[in-house]
Short mmCIF file of C-alpha atoms in Angstrom, two decimals:
data_model
loop_
_atom_site.label_atom_id
_atom_site.label_comp_id
_atom_site.label_asym_id
_atom_site.label_seq_id
_atom_site.Cartn_x
_atom_site.Cartn_y
_atom_site.Cartn_z
CA UNK I 12 14.41 -10.19 -22.63
CA UNK I 13 13.92 -13.92 -22.09
CA UNK I 14 14.10 -13.44 -18.32
CA UNK I 15 11.62 -10.55 -18.55
CA UNK I 16 9.24 -12.62 -20.69
CA UNK I 17 9.47 -15.48 -18.20
CA UNK I 18 8.72 -13.09 -15.34
CA UNK I 19 5.66 -11.70 -17.15
CA UNK I 20 4.34 -15.18 -17.97
CA UNK I 21 4.74 -16.52 -14.44
CA UNK I 22 3.50 -13.31 -12.84
CA UNK I 23 0.45 -13.14 -15.09
CA UNK I 24 -0.45 -16.72 -14.27
CA UNK I 25 -0.05 -16.00 -10.56
CA UNK I 26 -2.31 -12.94 -10.78
CA UNK I 27 -5.03 -14.88 -12.58
CA UNK I 28 -4.88 -17.75 -10.10
CA UNK I 29 -4.97 -15.45 -7.06
CA UNK I 30 -7.93 -13.57 -8.54
CA UNK I 31 -9.86 -16.78 -9.10
CA UNK I 32 -9.08 -17.95 -5.55
CA UNK I 33 -10.21 -14.64 -4.07
CA UNK I 34 -6.91 -13.82 -2.36
CA UNK I 35 -6.46 -10.29 -0.94
CA UNK I 36 -4.71 -7.86 -3.31
CA UNK I 37 -4.57 -10.68 -5.90
CA UNK I 38 -2.67 -8.78 -8.57
CA UNK I 39 0.20 -8.23 -6.13
CA UNK I 40 0.14 -11.32 -3.92
CA UNK I 41 -0.48 -13.79 -6.77
CA UNK I 42 2.55 -12.86 -8.87
CA UNK I 43 4.69 -12.52 -5.75
CA UNK I 44 3.88 -16.07 -4.62
CA UNK I 45 4.20 -17.79 -8.00
CA UNK I 46 7.35 -15.90 -9.05
CA UNK I 47 8.89 -16.80 -5.69
CA UNK I 48 8.11 -20.49 -6.19
CA UNK I 49 9.35 -20.42 -9.80
CA UNK I 50 12.54 -18.70 -8.73
CA UNK I 51 13.16 -21.30 -6.04
CA UNK I 52 12.64 -23.91 -8.78
CA UNK I 53 15.45 -22.43 -10.84
CA UNK I 54 13.55 -20.25 -13.34
CA UNK I 55 15.62 -17.15 -14.24
CA UNK I 56 13.52 -13.98 -14.13
CA UNK I 57 14.25 -10.26 -14.10
CA UNK I 58 12.53 -6.90 -14.60
CA UNK I 59 14.34 -4.10 -16.49
CA UNK I 60 14.62 -0.85 -14.55
CA UNK I 61 12.67 1.04 -17.25
CA UNK I 62 9.72 -1.36 -16.93
CA UNK I 63 9.83 -1.10 -13.15
CA UNK I 64 9.82 2.70 -13.25
CA UNK I 65 6.91 2.82 -15.72
CA UNK I 66 4.91 0.48 -13.48
CA UNK I 67 5.65 2.73 -10.51
CA UNK I 68 4.30 5.72 -12.46
CA UNK I 69 0.95 3.98 -13.01
CA UNK I 70 0.80 2.80 -9.39
CA UNK I 71 1.51 6.34 -8.21
CA UNK I 72 -1.26 7.68 -10.43
CA UNK I 73 -3.75 5.26 -8.83
CA UNK I 74 -2.83 6.52 -5.36
CA UNK I 75 -3.75 10.14 -6.02
CA UNK I 76 -7.20 9.55 -7.49
CA UNK I 77 -8.90 9.46 -4.10
CA UNK I 78 -7.77 12.97 -3.12
CA UNK I 79 -10.65 15.03 -4.48
CA UNK I 80 -11.94 18.48 -3.45
CA UNK I 81 -15.06 16.80 -2.02
CA UNK I 82 -13.01 14.54 0.24
CA UNK I 83 -10.83 17.40 1.49
CA UNK I 84 -13.90 19.55 2.14
CA UNK I 85 -15.51 16.74 4.11
CA UNK I 86 -12.32 16.08 6.07
CA UNK I 87 -12.45 19.56 7.59
CA UNK I 88 -15.64 18.63 9.44
CA UNK I 89 -14.06 15.87 11.54
CA UNK I 90 -10.95 17.27 13.27
CA UNK I 91 -11.22 15.07 16.40
CA UNK I 92 -11.35 11.72 14.64
CA UNK I 93 -8.74 12.79 12.07
CA UNK I 94 -6.46 13.93 14.87
CA UNK I 95 -6.82 10.60 16.66
CA UNK I 96 -6.22 8.83 13.36
CA UNK I 97 -2.92 10.67 12.99
CA UNK I 98 -1.88 9.83 16.55
CA UNK I 99 -2.81 6.17 16.09
CA UNK I 100 -0.78 5.90 12.86
CA UNK I 101 2.25 7.43 14.56
CA UNK I 102 1.83 5.16 17.60
CA UNK I 103 1.55 2.06 15.41
CA UNK I 104 4.76 2.89 13.55
CA UNK I 105 6.78 3.74 16.65
CA UNK I 106 5.59 0.82 18.80
CA UNK I 107 5.94 -1.75 16.02
CA UNK I 108 9.32 -0.38 14.97
CA UNK I 109 10.57 -0.81 18.53
CA UNK I 110 9.24 -4.37 18.76
CA UNK I 111 10.62 -5.41 15.37
CA UNK I 112 14.06 -4.04 16.19
CA UNK I 113 14.10 -5.53 19.70
CA UNK I 114 12.50 -8.94 19.06
CA UNK I 115 13.42 -9.65 15.43
CA UNK I 116 16.67 -7.76 15.00
CA UNK I 117 15.43 -5.66 12.08
CA UNK I 118 17.34 -2.53 11.14
CA UNK I 119 15.46 0.69 11.79
CA UNK I 120 14.52 1.52 8.21
CA UNK I 121 13.21 -1.96 7.44
CA UNK I 122 11.27 -1.88 10.72
CA UNK I 123 9.63 1.44 9.81
CA UNK I 124 8.44 0.18 6.42
CA UNK I 125 7.26 -3.09 7.99
CA UNK I 126 5.31 -1.15 10.64
CA UNK I 127 3.53 1.45 8.52
CA UNK I 128 -0.24 0.73 8.47
CA UNK I 129 -1.03 0.90 4.79
CA UNK I 130 0.20 2.32 1.47
CA UNK I 131 1.59 -1.08 0.44
CA UNK I 132 2.72 -0.10 -3.07
CA UNK I 133 4.41 3.05 -1.78
CA UNK I 134 6.22 1.18 1.00
CA UNK I 135 7.48 -1.57 -1.31
CA UNK I 136 8.56 1.00 -3.87
CA UNK I 137 10.59 2.84 -1.24
CA UNK I 138 12.05 -0.42 0.06
CA UNK I 139 13.16 -1.49 -3.41
CA UNK I 140 14.58 1.93 -4.26
CA UNK I 141 16.42 2.11 -0.94
CA UNK I 142 17.96 -1.36 -1.09
CA UNK I 143 16.13 -2.54 2.05
CA UNK I 144 14.84 -6.00 3.01
CA UNK I 145 11.93 -6.16 0.57
CA UNK I 146 11.25 -9.80 1.41
CA UNK I 147 10.63 -9.11 5.08
CA UNK I 148 8.56 -5.99 4.40
CA UNK I 149 6.45 -7.73 1.74
CA UNK I 150 5.59 -10.68 3.99
CA UNK I 151 4.84 -8.52 7.05
CA UNK I 152 2.62 -6.16 5.07
CA UNK I 153 0.87 -9.02 3.24
CA UNK I 154 0.00 -10.61 6.59
CA UNK I 155 -1.53 -7.30 7.69
CA UNK I 156 -3.66 -7.05 4.54
CA UNK I 157 -4.72 -10.69 4.77
CA UNK I 158 -5.86 -10.45 8.39
CA UNK I 159 -7.71 -7.17 7.84
CA UNK I 160 -9.45 -8.56 4.77
CA UNK I 161 -10.47 -11.79 6.49
CA UNK I 162 -11.71 -9.94 9.57
CA UNK I 163 -14.28 -7.87 7.66
CA UNK I 164 -16.99 -10.57 7.15
CA UNK I 165 -17.01 -11.59 10.86
CA UNK I 166 -17.35 -7.92 11.76
CA UNK I 167 -20.41 -7.65 9.52
CA UNK I 168 -21.96 -10.74 11.11
CA UNK I 169 -21.12 -9.54 14.63
CA UNK I 170 -22.77 -6.17 14.11
CA UNK I 171 -25.63 -7.70 12.08
CA UNK I 172 -25.94 -4.65 9.90
CA UNK I 173 -25.04 -5.93 6.45
CA UNK I 174 -27.34 -6.05 3.46
CA UNK I 175 -26.89 -6.37 -0.28
CA UNK I 176 -26.13 -2.78 -1.18
CA UNK I 177 -24.01 -2.34 -4.27
CA UNK I 178 -20.82 -0.31 -4.04
CA UNK I 179 -20.88 2.76 -6.24
CA UNK I 180 -19.27 2.23 -9.62
CA UNK I 181 -16.13 4.28 -10.17
CA UNK I 182 -15.68 6.03 -13.51
CA UNK I 183 -12.30 5.70 -15.25
CA UNK I 184 -10.45 8.78 -16.50
CA UNK I 185 -10.29 9.46 -20.22
CA UNK I 186 -7.49 8.14 -22.43
CA UNK I 187 -6.30 11.71 -23.02
CA UNK I 188 -6.21 12.46 -19.29
CA UNK I 189 -4.34 9.22 -18.62
CA UNK I 190 -1.79 9.86 -21.37
CA UNK I 191 -1.19 13.42 -20.21
CA UNK I 192 -0.83 12.32 -16.59
CA UNK I 193 1.66 9.59 -17.52
CA UNK I 194 3.75 12.03 -19.56
CA UNK I 195 3.81 14.61 -16.76
CA UNK I 196 4.64 11.92 -14.19
CA UNK I 197 7.55 10.61 -16.28
CA UNK I 198 9.05 14.09 -16.62
CA UNK I 199 8.55 14.73 -12.90
CA UNK I 200 9.98 11.30 -12.08
CA UNK I 201 13.20 12.00 -13.95
CA UNK I 202 13.48 15.32 -12.11
CA UNK I 203 12.91 13.61 -8.75
CA UNK I 204 15.49 10.97 -9.70
CA UNK I 205 18.10 13.65 -10.32
CA UNK I 206 17.29 14.97 -6.84
CA UNK I 207 17.86 11.40 -5.54
CA UNK I 208 14.41 11.10 -4.01
CA UNK I 209 13.49 7.52 -3.03
CA UNK I 210 10.91 5.83 -5.27
CA UNK I 211 11.08 8.86 -7.56
CA UNK I 212 8.63 7.66 -10.22
CA UNK I 213 6.14 6.37 -7.65
CA UNK I 214 6.09 9.71 -5.83
CA UNK I 215 5.92 11.58 -9.15
CA UNK I 216 2.85 9.65 -10.27
CA UNK I 217 1.13 10.24 -6.94
CA UNK I 218 2.00 13.96 -6.97
CA UNK I 219 0.69 14.51 -10.50
CA UNK I 220 -2.50 12.53 -9.84
CA UNK I 221 -3.19 14.36 -6.58
CA UNK I 222 -2.60 17.78 -8.15
CA UNK I 223 -4.77 17.12 -11.20
CA UNK I 224 -7.63 15.64 -9.17
CA UNK I 225 -7.57 18.44 -6.60
CA UNK I 226 -7.59 21.07 -9.34
CA UNK I 227 -10.49 19.33 -11.06
CA UNK I 228 -8.62 19.09 -14.37
CA UNK I 229 -8.79 15.28 -14.19
CA UNK I 230 -11.62 13.13 -12.82
CA UNK I 231 -11.93 9.39 -12.37
CA UNK I 232 -9.59 6.54 -11.54
CA UNK I 233 -6.86 4.88 -13.59
CA UNK I 234 -8.54 2.32 -15.90
CA UNK I 235 -8.20 -1.30 -14.83
CA UNK I 236 -6.44 -2.23 -18.07
CA UNK I 237 -3.65 0.19 -17.11
CA UNK I 238 -3.59 -0.29 -13.33
CA UNK I 239 -3.70 -4.09 -13.15
CA UNK I 240 -0.51 -4.72 -15.22
CA UNK I 241 1.33 -2.23 -13.02
CA UNK I 242 0.30 -4.05 -9.85
CA UNK I 243 1.25 -7.37 -11.45
CA UNK I 244 4.67 -5.90 -12.21
CA UNK I 245 5.04 -4.91 -8.57
CA UNK I 246 4.09 -8.43 -7.49
CA UNK I 247 6.69 -9.87 -9.87
CA UNK I 248 9.30 -7.51 -8.46
CA UNK I 249 8.48 -8.66 -4.93
CA UNK I 250 8.75 -12.29 -6.01
CA UNK I 251 12.18 -11.82 -7.54
CA UNK I 252 13.38 -10.43 -4.20
CA UNK I 253 12.58 -13.76 -2.51
CA UNK I 254 15.36 -15.52 -4.40
CA UNK I 255 17.47 -17.37 -1.85
CA UNK I 256 15.11 -16.87 1.10
CA UNK I 257 15.45 -19.51 3.79
CA UNK I 258 12.65 -21.23 5.70
CA UNK I 259 13.93 -19.59 8.87
CA UNK I 260 13.65 -16.13 7.28
CA UNK I 261 10.13 -16.90 6.13
CA UNK I 262 9.04 -18.08 9.59
CA UNK I 263 10.54 -14.96 11.13
CA UNK I 264 8.71 -12.71 8.66
CA UNK I 265 5.40 -14.47 9.31
CA UNK I 266 5.82 -14.08 13.07
CA UNK I 267 6.70 -10.42 12.66
CA UNK I 268 3.64 -9.90 10.46
CA UNK I 269 1.30 -11.39 13.06
CA UNK I 270 2.84 -9.23 15.80
CA UNK I 271 2.65 -6.01 13.78
CA UNK I 272 -0.94 -6.66 12.72
CA UNK I 273 -2.05 -7.46 16.27
CA UNK I 274 -0.47 -4.31 17.70
CA UNK I 275 -1.91 -2.16 14.89
CA UNK I 276 -5.42 -3.50 15.46
CA UNK I 277 -5.26 -2.94 19.23
CA UNK I 278 -4.10 0.67 18.80
CA UNK I 279 -6.65 1.39 16.05
CA UNK I 280 -9.54 -0.08 18.07
CA UNK I 281 -8.54 1.98 21.11
CA UNK I 282 -8.45 5.14 18.98
CA UNK I 283 -11.86 4.29 17.49
CA UNK I 284 -13.43 3.81 20.93
CA UNK I 285 -12.01 7.13 22.12
CA UNK I 286 -13.10 8.95 18.96
CA UNK I 287 -16.63 7.53 19.23
CA UNK I 288 -16.82 8.60 22.88
CA UNK I 289 -15.59 12.15 22.17
CA UNK I 290 -17.66 12.79 19.05
CA UNK I 291 -20.79 10.76 19.71
CA UNK I 292 -20.51 9.19 16.25
CA UNK I 293 -21.26 5.47 15.76
CA UNK I 294 -18.54 3.07 16.90
CA UNK I 295 -18.91 0.78 13.89
CA UNK I 296 -18.26 3.72 11.57
CA UNK I 297 -15.19 4.71 13.59
CA UNK I 298 -13.82 1.16 13.54
CA UNK I 299 -14.05 1.06 9.75
CA UNK I 300 -12.65 4.57 9.29
CA UNK I 301 -9.68 4.07 11.63
CA UNK I 302 -8.82 0.52 10.51
CA UNK I 303 -5.05 0.23 9.89
CA UNK I 304 -5.26 -0.48 6.17
CA UNK I 305 -7.45 -2.23 3.64
CA UNK I 306 -8.84 0.96 2.11
CA UNK I 307 -10.71 -0.81 -0.71
CA UNK I 308 -12.26 -3.34 1.68
CA UNK I 309 -13.19 -0.70 4.24
CA UNK I 310 -14.76 1.56 1.62
CA UNK I 311 -16.91 -1.35 0.46
CA UNK I 312 -17.69 -2.15 4.08
CA UNK I 313 -19.02 1.37 4.61
CA UNK I 314 -21.46 0.86 1.76
CA UNK I 315 -22.59 -2.53 3.04
CA UNK I 316 -23.18 -1.28 6.58
CA UNK I 317 -25.00 1.93 5.62
CA UNK I 318 -22.47 4.16 7.37
CA UNK I 319 -21.19 7.45 5.95
CA UNK I 320 -18.96 6.38 3.04
CA UNK I 321 -17.55 9.89 2.67
CA UNK I 322 -16.48 9.84 6.32
CA UNK I 323 -14.71 6.50 5.88
CA UNK I 324 -13.07 7.47 2.59
CA UNK I 325 -11.85 10.79 3.96
CA UNK I 326 -10.15 9.08 6.89
CA UNK I 327 -8.45 6.44 4.75
CA UNK I 328 -7.26 9.05 2.25
CA UNK I 329 -5.94 11.08 5.18
CA UNK I 330 -4.09 8.00 6.49
CA UNK I 331 -2.43 7.40 3.12
CA UNK I 332 -1.61 11.09 2.72
CA UNK I 333 -0.09 11.18 6.20
CA UNK I 334 2.01 8.07 5.54
CA UNK I 335 3.33 9.64 2.34
CA UNK I 336 5.10 12.30 4.39
CA UNK I 337 5.49 10.62 7.78
CA UNK I 338 7.35 7.52 6.56
CA UNK I 339 10.15 9.41 4.73
CA UNK I 340 10.47 11.75 7.73
CA UNK I 341 10.94 8.87 10.18
CA UNK I 342 13.27 7.06 7.77
CA UNK I 343 15.41 10.18 7.53
CA UNK I 344 15.84 10.24 11.30
CA UNK I 345 17.10 6.65 11.49
CA UNK I 346 20.78 6.45 12.44
CA UNK I 347 21.38 2.72 12.03
CA UNK I 348 22.47 2.77 8.39
CA UNK I 349 19.88 0.20 7.44
CA UNK I 350 19.98 1.08 3.75
CA UNK I 351 23.38 0.57 2.25
CA UNK I 352 22.38 0.56 -1.40
CA UNK I 353 21.93 3.79 -3.34
CA UNK I 354 18.45 5.22 -3.53
CA UNK I 355 18.10 4.63 -7.25
CA UNK I 356 19.87 1.62 -8.69
CA UNK I 357 20.77 1.68 -12.37
CA UNK I 358 21.19 -2.07 -12.73
CA UNK I 359 18.49 -4.49 -13.82
CA UNK I 360 15.88 -5.10 -11.13
CA UNK I 361 16.37 -8.81 -10.38
#
């Protein structure tokens, strides 16, 4: 318990500091950075498996809240751009996987999770559950998020279309709905675990949230007081995986992150140009909708630039939904034996 308490204290401080500094995804990146530094300084930290699984349930629940009947209904009106979105996501994964395996010597499974454009929590959950190189994946994906986040303001200035429009306030779900969803997700998670599904509790939370929001039985997002601690826990988990990382490994991960992000942006921009040409819809809207990640930033961007927010949201939800099924499918076809650890470890998550 002392190691868990130390992890919570350091991770909480890292989250607060990152939030104050305005870092991207502060409640994940902040704890990851500070826990990493504390671990390198000799501080012993660990997360019990039960705490990790509970955090994954809450993270999974947050992922399904965007899949509403309204979004699905709207998505049916844009088959061309959604089709090109799917092709661009597949192209990004396959091209980046090839480059990471060829240039950086990554195993196939690690390369797939490093290449996927988005769904950070899901990817890291699968990496941890599958015993893969979480350190490499975390750095590569964090670089992608950082670059996408930092590129948004210049895009606004370049297009000269921004004004001070407030983003719509999201309404949290009720305490009863949250409690019921958590209970259902825990039961489903244990069932998935018996079936040896990777990231069982993460997938369970997402499945329950998606089903309840689509059916209309639950409305609203997971309250911040419940979601933020779960993301902090994920950041702590990432940080503990950096124990023993060398400077050479870190440089390699940073280089891989820059490469993956550059390739993803080039492919996404090409898809956006083609989609705009074929549909006649505005290019700026397509660029935001087909961006390879940064769903929260891009949704806010849609509001600021007076483009169709439903269009943008539908495409980003579709990207996350596609990745949910596409990533496990591609992982299952890898023959390199990249994951040697069992899918669900029963030891303490160090």
